[in-house]
Short mmCIF file of C-alpha atoms and ligand atoms in Angstrom, two decimals:
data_model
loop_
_atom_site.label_atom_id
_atom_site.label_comp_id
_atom_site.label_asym_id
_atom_site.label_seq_id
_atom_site.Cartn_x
_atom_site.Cartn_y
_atom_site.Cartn_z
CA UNK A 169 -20.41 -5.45 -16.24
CA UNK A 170 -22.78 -3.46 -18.01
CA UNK A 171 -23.23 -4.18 -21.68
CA UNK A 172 -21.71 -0.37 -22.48
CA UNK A 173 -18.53 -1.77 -19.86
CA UNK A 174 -18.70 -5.04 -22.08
CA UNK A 175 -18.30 -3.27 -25.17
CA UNK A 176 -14.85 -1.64 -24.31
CA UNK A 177 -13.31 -4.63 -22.85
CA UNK A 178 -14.37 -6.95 -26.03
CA UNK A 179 -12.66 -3.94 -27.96
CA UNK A 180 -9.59 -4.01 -26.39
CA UNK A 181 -8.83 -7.37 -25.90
CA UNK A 182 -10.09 -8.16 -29.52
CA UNK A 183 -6.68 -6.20 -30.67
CA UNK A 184 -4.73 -8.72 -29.03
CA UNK A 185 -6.56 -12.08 -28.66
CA UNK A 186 -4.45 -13.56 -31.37
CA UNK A 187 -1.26 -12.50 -29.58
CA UNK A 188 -1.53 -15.39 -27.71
CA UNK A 189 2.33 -15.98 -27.40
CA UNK A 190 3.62 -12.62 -27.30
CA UNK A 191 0.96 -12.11 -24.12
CA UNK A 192 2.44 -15.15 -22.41
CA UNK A 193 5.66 -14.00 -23.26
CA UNK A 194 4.87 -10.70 -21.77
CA UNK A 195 3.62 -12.03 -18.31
CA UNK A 196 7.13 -14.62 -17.83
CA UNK A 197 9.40 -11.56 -18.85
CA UNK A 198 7.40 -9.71 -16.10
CA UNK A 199 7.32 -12.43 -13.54
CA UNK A 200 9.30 -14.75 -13.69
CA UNK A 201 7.93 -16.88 -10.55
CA UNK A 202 5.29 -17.29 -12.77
CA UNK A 203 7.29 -19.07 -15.54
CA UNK A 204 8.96 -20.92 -12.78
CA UNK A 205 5.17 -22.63 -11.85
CA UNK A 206 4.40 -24.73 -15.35
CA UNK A 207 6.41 -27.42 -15.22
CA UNK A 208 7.24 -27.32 -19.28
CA UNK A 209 9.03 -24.08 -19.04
CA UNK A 210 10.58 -23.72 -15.47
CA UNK A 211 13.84 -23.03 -15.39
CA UNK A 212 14.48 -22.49 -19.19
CA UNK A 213 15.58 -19.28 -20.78
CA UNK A 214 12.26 -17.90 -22.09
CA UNK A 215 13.78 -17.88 -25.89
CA UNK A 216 14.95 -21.11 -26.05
CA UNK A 217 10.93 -22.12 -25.40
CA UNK A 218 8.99 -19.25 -27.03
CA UNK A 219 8.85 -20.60 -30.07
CA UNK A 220 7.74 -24.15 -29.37
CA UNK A 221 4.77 -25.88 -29.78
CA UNK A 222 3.95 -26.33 -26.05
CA UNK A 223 4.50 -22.46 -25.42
CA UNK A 224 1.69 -21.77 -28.11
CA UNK A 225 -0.17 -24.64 -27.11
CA UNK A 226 -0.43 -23.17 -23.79
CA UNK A 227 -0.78 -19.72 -23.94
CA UNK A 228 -3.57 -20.58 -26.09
CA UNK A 229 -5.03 -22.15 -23.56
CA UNK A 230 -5.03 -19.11 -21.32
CA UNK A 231 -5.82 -16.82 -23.92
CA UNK A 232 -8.73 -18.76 -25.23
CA UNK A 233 -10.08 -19.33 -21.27
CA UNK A 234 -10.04 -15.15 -21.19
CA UNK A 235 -12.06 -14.49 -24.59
CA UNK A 236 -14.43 -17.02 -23.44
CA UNK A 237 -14.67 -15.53 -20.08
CA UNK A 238 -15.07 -11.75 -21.66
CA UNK A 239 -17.63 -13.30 -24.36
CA UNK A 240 -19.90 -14.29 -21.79
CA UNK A 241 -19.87 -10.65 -20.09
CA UNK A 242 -22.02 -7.82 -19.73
CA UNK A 243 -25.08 -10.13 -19.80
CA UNK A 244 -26.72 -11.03 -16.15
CA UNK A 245 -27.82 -14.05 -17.80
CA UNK A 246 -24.63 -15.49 -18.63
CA UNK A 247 -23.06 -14.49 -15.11
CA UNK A 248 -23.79 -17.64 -13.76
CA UNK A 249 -21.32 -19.45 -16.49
CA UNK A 250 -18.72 -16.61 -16.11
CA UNK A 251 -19.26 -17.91 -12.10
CA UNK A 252 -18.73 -21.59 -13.44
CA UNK A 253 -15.63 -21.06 -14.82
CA UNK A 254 -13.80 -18.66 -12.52
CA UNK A 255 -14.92 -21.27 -9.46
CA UNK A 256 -12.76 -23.93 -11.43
CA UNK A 257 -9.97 -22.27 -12.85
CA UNK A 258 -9.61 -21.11 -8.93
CA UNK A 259 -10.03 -24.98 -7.92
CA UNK A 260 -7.37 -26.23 -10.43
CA UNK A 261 -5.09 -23.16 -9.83
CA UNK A 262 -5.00 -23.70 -5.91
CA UNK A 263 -4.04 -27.54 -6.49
CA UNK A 264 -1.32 -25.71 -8.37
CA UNK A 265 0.07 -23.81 -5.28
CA UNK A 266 -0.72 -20.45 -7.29
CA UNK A 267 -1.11 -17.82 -4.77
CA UNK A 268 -3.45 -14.47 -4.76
CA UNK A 269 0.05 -12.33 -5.10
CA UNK A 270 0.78 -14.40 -8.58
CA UNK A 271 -2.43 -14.23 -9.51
CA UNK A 272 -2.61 -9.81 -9.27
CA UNK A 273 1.05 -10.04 -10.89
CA UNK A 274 -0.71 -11.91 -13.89
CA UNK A 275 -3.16 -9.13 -13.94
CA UNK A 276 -0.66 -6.38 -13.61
CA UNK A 277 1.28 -8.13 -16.98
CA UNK A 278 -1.80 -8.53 -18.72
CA UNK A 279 -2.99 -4.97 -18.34
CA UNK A 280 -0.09 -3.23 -19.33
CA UNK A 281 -0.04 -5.51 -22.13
CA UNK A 282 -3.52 -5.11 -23.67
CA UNK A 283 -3.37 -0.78 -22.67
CA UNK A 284 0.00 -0.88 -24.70
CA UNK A 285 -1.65 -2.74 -27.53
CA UNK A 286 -5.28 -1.38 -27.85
CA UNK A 287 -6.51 2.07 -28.11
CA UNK A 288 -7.08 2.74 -24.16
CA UNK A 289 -8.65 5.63 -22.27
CA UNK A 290 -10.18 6.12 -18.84
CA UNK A 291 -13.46 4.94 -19.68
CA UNK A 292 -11.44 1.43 -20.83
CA UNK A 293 -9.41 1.28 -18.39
CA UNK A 294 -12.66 1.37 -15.76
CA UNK A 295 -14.41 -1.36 -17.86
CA UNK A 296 -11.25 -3.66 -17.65
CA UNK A 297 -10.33 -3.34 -14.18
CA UNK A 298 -14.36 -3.67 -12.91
CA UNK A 299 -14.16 -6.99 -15.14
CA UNK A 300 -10.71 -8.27 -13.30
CA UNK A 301 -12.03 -6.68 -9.73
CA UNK A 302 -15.84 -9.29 -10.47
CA UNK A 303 -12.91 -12.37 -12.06
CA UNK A 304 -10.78 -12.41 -9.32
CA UNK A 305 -13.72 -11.51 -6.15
CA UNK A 306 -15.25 -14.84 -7.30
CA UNK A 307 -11.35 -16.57 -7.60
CA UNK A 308 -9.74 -15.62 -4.64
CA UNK A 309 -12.57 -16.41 -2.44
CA UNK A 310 -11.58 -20.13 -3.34
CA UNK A 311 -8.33 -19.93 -3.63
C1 HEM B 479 -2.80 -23.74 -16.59
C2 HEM B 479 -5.59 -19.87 -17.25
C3 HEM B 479 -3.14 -17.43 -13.86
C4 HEM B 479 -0.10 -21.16 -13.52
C5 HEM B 479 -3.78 -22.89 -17.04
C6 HEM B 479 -4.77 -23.23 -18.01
C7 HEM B 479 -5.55 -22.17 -18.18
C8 HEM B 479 -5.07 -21.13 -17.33
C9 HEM B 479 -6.78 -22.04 -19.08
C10 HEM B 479 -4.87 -24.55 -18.74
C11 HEM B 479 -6.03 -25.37 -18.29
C12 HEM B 479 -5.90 -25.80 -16.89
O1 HEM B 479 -5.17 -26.76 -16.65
O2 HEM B 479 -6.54 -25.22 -16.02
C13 HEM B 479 -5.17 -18.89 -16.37
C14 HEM B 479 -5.80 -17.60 -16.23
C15 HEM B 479 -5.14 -16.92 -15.26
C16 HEM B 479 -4.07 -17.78 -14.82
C17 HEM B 479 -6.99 -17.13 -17.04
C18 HEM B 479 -5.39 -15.55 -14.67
C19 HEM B 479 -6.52 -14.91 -14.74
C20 HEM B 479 -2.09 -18.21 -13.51
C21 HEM B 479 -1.04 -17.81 -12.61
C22 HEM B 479 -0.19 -18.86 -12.54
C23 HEM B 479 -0.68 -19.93 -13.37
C24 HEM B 479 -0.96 -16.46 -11.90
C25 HEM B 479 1.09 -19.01 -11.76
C26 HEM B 479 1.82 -18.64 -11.08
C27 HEM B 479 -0.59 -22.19 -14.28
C28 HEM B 479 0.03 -23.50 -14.37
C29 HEM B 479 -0.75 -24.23 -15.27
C30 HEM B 479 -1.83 -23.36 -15.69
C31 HEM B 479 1.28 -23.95 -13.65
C32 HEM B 479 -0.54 -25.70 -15.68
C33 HEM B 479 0.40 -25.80 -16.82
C34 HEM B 479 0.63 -27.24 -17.22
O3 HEM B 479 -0.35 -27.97 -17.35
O4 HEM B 479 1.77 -27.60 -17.43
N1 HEM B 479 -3.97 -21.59 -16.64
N2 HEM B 479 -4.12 -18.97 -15.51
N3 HEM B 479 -1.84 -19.50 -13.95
N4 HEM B 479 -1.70 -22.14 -15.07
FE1 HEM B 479 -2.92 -20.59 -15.27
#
């Protein structure tokens, strides 16, 4: 990303980055096969575990794996860690059995959360999706 590109996507996702549970609330109502993958929630109503510790505990875990990935954008210097991190995430999710198809539903949740929830316009919308298209070039060739 360019640091211009890097600038909108910090914008937008700093409206929501403290939403952690609402986003992963957001991404099970969606998708439920995704819910069904973590062991802690699968087949339980999504109220009944929203409000628990191990729901916050782990969509604070995803959320805080996202800022970190976005913090380190929009600086060629940095790509190599952004690299780092997308190479394992795809390691660990693949011993998961997540698939490519799960993985663009998780992006489909997560954008229509953060363009429903931040002020978003074309220009945004270009930034985010070039930052998911570089995420998930580097993800799904390993996964
Ligand atoms: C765990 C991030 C997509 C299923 C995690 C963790 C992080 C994370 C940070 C916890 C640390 C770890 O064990 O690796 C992400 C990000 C995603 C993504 C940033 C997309 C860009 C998905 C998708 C699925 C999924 C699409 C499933 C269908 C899981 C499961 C766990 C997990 C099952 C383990 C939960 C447990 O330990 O009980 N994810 N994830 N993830 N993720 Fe993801």
């Amino acid at each position: 990303l360019s640091a211009d590109q890097a600038a909108l996507v910090k914008g937008a996702w700093d409206k929501v980055k403290t939403s952690e549970v609402e986003i992963l609330a957001a991404v099970f109502t969606a998708y439920p096969d995704i819910q069904a993958k973590f062991p802690a929630f699968a087949g339980k109503d999504l109220a009944s575990v929203k409000g628990s510790a191990a729901f916050a505990l782990h969509a604070t875990r995803i959320v805080s794996f996202i800022s970190e990935v976005i913090s380190l954008s929009g600086n060629s210097a940095t790509a190599p860690a952004i690299e780092t991190l997308a190479t394992e995430l795809a390691s660990n999710h693949k011993n998961r059995g997540v698939t490519q198809a799960q993985f663009n539903e998780f992006r489909t949740a997560l954008t229509n959360y953060v363009s429903s929830n931040a002020s978003w316009g074309d220009n945004v919308a270009a930034a985010w999706n070039q930052a998911f298209d570089n995420v998930y070039a580097i993800i799904f060739a390993r996964l």
